[in-house]
CSV table of C-alpha atoms in Angstrom, one decimal:
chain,number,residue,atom,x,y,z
A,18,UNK,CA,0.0,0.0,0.0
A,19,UNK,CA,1.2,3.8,-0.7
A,20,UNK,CA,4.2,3.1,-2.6
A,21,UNK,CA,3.4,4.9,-5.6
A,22,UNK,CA,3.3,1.8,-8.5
A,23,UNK,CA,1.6,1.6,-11.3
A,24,UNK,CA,0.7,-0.4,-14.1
A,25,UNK,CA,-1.1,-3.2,-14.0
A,26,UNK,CA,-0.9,-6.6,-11.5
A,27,UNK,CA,1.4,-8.8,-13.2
A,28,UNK,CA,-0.5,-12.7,-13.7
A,29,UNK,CA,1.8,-14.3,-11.5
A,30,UNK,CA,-0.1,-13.6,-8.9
A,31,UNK,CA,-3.0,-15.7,-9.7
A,32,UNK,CA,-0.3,-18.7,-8.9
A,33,UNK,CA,0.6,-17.2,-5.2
A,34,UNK,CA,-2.4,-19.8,-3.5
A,35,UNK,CA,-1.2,-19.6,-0.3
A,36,UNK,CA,-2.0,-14.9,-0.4
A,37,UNK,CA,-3.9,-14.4,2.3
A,38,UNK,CA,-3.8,-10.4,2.0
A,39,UNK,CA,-3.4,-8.5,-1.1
A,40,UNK,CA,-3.1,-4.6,-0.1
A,41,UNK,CA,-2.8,-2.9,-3.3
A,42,UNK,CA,-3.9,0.3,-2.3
A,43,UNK,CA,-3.2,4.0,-2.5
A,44,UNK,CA,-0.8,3.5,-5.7
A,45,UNK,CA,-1.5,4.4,-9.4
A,46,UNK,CA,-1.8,0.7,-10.7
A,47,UNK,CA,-4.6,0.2,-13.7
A,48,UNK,CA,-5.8,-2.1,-15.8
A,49,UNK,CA,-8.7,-4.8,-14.7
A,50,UNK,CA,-8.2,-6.5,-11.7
A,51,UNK,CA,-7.8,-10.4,-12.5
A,52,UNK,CA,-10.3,-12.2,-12.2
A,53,UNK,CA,-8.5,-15.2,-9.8
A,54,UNK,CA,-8.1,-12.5,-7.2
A,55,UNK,CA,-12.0,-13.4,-6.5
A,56,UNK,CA,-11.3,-16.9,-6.6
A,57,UNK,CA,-8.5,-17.6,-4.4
A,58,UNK,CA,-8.4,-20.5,-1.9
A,59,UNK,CA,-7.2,-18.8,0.8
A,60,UNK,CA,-7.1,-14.8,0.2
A,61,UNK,CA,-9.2,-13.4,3.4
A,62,UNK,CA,-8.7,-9.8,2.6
A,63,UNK,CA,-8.7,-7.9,-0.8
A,64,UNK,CA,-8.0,-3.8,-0.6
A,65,UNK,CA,-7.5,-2.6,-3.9
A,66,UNK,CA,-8.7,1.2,-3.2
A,67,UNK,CA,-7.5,4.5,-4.4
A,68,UNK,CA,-6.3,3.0,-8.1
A,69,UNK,CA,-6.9,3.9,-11.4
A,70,UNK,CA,-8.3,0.1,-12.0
A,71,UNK,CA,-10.7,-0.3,-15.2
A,72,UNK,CA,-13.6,-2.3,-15.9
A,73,UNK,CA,-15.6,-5.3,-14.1
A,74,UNK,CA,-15.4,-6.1,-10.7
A,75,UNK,CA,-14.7,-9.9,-10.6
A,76,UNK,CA,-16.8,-12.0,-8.9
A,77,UNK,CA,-15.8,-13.2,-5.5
A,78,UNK,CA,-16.1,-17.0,-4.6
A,79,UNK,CA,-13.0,-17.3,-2.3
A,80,UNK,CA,-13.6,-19.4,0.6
A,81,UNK,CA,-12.1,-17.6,2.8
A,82,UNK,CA,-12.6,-13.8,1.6
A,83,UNK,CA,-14.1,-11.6,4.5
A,84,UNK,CA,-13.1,-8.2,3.6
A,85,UNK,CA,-13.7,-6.6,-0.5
A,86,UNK,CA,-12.7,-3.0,-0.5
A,87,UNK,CA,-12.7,-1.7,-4.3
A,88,UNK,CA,-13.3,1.7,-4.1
A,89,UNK,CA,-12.0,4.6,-5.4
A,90,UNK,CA,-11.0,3.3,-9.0
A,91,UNK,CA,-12.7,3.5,-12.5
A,92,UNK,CA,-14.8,0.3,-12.2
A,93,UNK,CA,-17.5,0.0,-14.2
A,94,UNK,CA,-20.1,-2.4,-14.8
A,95,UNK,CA,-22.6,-4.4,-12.6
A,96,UNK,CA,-22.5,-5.3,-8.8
A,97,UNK,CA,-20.5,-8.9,-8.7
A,98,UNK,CA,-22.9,-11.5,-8.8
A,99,UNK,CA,-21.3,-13.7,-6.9
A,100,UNK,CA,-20.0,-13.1,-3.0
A,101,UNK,CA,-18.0,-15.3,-0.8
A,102,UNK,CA,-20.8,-16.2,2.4
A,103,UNK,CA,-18.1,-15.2,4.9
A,104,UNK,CA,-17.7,-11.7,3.3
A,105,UNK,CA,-18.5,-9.5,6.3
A,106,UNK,CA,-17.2,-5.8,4.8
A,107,UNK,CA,-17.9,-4.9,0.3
A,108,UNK,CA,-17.0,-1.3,-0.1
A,109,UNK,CA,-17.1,-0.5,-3.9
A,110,UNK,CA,-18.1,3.3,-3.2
A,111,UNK,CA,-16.9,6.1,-5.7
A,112,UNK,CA,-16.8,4.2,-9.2
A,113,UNK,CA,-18.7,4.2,-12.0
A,114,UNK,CA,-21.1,1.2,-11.4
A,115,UNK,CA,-24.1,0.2,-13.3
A,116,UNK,CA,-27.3,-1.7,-12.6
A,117,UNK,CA,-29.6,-2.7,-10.2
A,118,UNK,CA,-29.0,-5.2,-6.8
A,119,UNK,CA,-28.2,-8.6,-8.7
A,120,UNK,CA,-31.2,-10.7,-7.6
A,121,UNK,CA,-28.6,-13.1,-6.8
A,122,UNK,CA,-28.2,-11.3,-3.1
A,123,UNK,CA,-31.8,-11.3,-2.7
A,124,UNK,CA,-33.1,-14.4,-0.5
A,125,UNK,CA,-29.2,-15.2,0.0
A,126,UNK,CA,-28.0,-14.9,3.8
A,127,UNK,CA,-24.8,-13.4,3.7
A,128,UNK,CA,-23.0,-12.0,6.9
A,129,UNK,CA,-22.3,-8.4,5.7
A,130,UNK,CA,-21.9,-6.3,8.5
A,131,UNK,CA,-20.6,-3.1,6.2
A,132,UNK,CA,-22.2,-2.0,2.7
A,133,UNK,CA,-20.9,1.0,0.8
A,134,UNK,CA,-21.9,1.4,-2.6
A,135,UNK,CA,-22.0,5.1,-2.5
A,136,UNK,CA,-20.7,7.5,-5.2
A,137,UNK,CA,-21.4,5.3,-8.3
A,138,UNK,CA,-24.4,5.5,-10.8
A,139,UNK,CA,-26.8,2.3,-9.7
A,140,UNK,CA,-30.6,2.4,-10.5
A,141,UNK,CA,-33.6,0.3,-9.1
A,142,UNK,CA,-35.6,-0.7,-6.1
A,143,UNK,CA,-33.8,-1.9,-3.4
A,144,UNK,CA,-35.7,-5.5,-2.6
A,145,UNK,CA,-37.8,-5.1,0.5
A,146,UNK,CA,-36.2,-8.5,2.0
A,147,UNK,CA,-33.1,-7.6,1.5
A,148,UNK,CA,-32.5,-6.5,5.1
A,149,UNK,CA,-34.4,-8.7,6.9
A,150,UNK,CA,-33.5,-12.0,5.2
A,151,UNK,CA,-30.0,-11.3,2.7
A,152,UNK,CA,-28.2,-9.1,4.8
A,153,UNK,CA,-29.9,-10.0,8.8
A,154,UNK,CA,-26.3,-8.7,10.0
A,155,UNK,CA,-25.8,-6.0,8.4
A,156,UNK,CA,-25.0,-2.8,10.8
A,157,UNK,CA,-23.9,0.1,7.7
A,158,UNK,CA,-25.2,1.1,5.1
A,159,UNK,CA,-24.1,3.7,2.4
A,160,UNK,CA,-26.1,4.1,-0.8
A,161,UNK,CA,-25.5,8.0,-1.3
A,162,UNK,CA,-25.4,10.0,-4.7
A,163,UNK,CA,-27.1,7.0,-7.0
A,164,UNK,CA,-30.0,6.8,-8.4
A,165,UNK,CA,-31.7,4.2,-6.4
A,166,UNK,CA,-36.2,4.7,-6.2
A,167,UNK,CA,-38.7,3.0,-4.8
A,168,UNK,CA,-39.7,2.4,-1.5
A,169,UNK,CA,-37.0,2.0,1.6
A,170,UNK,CA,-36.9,-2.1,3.0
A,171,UNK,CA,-37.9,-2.3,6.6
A,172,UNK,CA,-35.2,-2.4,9.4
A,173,UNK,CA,-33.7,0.7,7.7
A,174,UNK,CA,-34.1,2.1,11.0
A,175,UNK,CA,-32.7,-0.7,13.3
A,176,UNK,CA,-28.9,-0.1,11.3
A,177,UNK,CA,-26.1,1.4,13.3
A,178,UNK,CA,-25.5,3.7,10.7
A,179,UNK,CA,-27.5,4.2,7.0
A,180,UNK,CA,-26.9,6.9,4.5
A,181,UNK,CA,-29.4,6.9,1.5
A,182,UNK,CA,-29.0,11.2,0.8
A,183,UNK,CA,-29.6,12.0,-3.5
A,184,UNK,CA,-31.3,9.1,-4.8
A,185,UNK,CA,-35.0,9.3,-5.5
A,186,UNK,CA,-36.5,7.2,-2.6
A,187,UNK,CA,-40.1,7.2,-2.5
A,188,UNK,CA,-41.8,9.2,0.4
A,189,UNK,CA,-42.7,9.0,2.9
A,190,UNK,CA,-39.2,8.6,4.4
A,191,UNK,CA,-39.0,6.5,8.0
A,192,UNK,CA,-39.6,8.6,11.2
A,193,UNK,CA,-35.7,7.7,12.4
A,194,UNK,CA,-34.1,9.5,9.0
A,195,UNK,CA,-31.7,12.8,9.9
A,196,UNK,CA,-32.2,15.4,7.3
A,197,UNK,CA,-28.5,16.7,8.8
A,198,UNK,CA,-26.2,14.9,6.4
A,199,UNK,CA,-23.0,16.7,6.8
A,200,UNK,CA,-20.3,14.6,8.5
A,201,UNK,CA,-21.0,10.9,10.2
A,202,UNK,CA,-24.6,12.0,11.6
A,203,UNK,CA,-26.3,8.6,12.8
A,204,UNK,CA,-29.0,8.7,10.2
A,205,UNK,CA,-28.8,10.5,6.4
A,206,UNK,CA,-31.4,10.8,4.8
A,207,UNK,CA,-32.4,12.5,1.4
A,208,UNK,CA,-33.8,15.9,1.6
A,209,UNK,CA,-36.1,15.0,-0.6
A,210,UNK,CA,-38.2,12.3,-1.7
A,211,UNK,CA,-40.5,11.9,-4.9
């Protein structure tokens, strides 16, 4: 992390199966991220932010993957259809993602305890289970500046910490929602709803 490389990740790292941390961040590499970074048997954490990495984020099947942090690069495509059940933190905030929440997620438990998909350019409802039953762990969550609509799931309210401010949410908004949004206020809410 912080050392100022760039370029892209040479393949021979998709042969290193014993990785059990890759910290790429806070350099200048580019390029895709390969694929067999999502795949690997024993990788637990993957921190790729503050890159200038291009195009789809890889799907992540890795056993033993916990902790997915993305953000901060040029990625662009769909939300990875596939996560590892023991990923407990996905951070792919200030990219250029596209898309809706694969239906994939929905129904699936998965322990996430931290979401942050801020800062990209997603679209659709968010599915009204996917609190209670896909993510029943989940304590953050950060959907700011995309262009989510619909209605809110239920438990929105129950989260430690939830920021939904410009989307197009559906009003009413829930009764627990801060209309203070500046800094890391306990609730962020849009300031307006349609």
């Amino acid at each position: 992390s912080d050392n100022n490389l760039h370029g892209s990740i040479p393949s021979y790292f998709c042969s290193f199966s014993v990785l059990h941390a890759a910290f790429f961040s806070y350099n200048s590499f580019s390029g895709t991220i390969p694929p067999c970074f999502g795949s690997m048997p024993n990788l637990v954490l993957m921190d790729f932010q503050n890159n200038a990495f291009v195009g789809p984020v890889p799907n992540m099947s890795g056993d033993l993957l916990t902790t997915i942090i993305l953000s901060e690069n040029s990625l662009s495509g769909s939300l990875p259809t596939v996560i590892s059940s023991h990923v407990d933190e996905l951070v792919l905030s200030s990219n250029s993602l596209t898309g809706e929440i694969p239906h994939e997620w929905v129904g699936r438990r998965l322990p996430l305890s931290t979401l942050d998909i801020r800062f990209n350019a997603l679209s659709g409802t968010l599915p009204p289970e996917l609190l209670s039953t896909s993510f029943p762990e989940l304590l953050v969550l950060q959907l700011d500046s995309n262009r989510f609509s619909g209605a809110l799931p239920s438990g929105l309210c129950s989260l430690r910490f939830f920021s939904i401010a410009d989307n197009n949410f559906s009003c009413p908004l829930p009764l627990c929602c801060s209309f203070e949004c500046s800094g890391f206020s306990p609730r962020c809410c849009s300031d307006t709803c349609v």
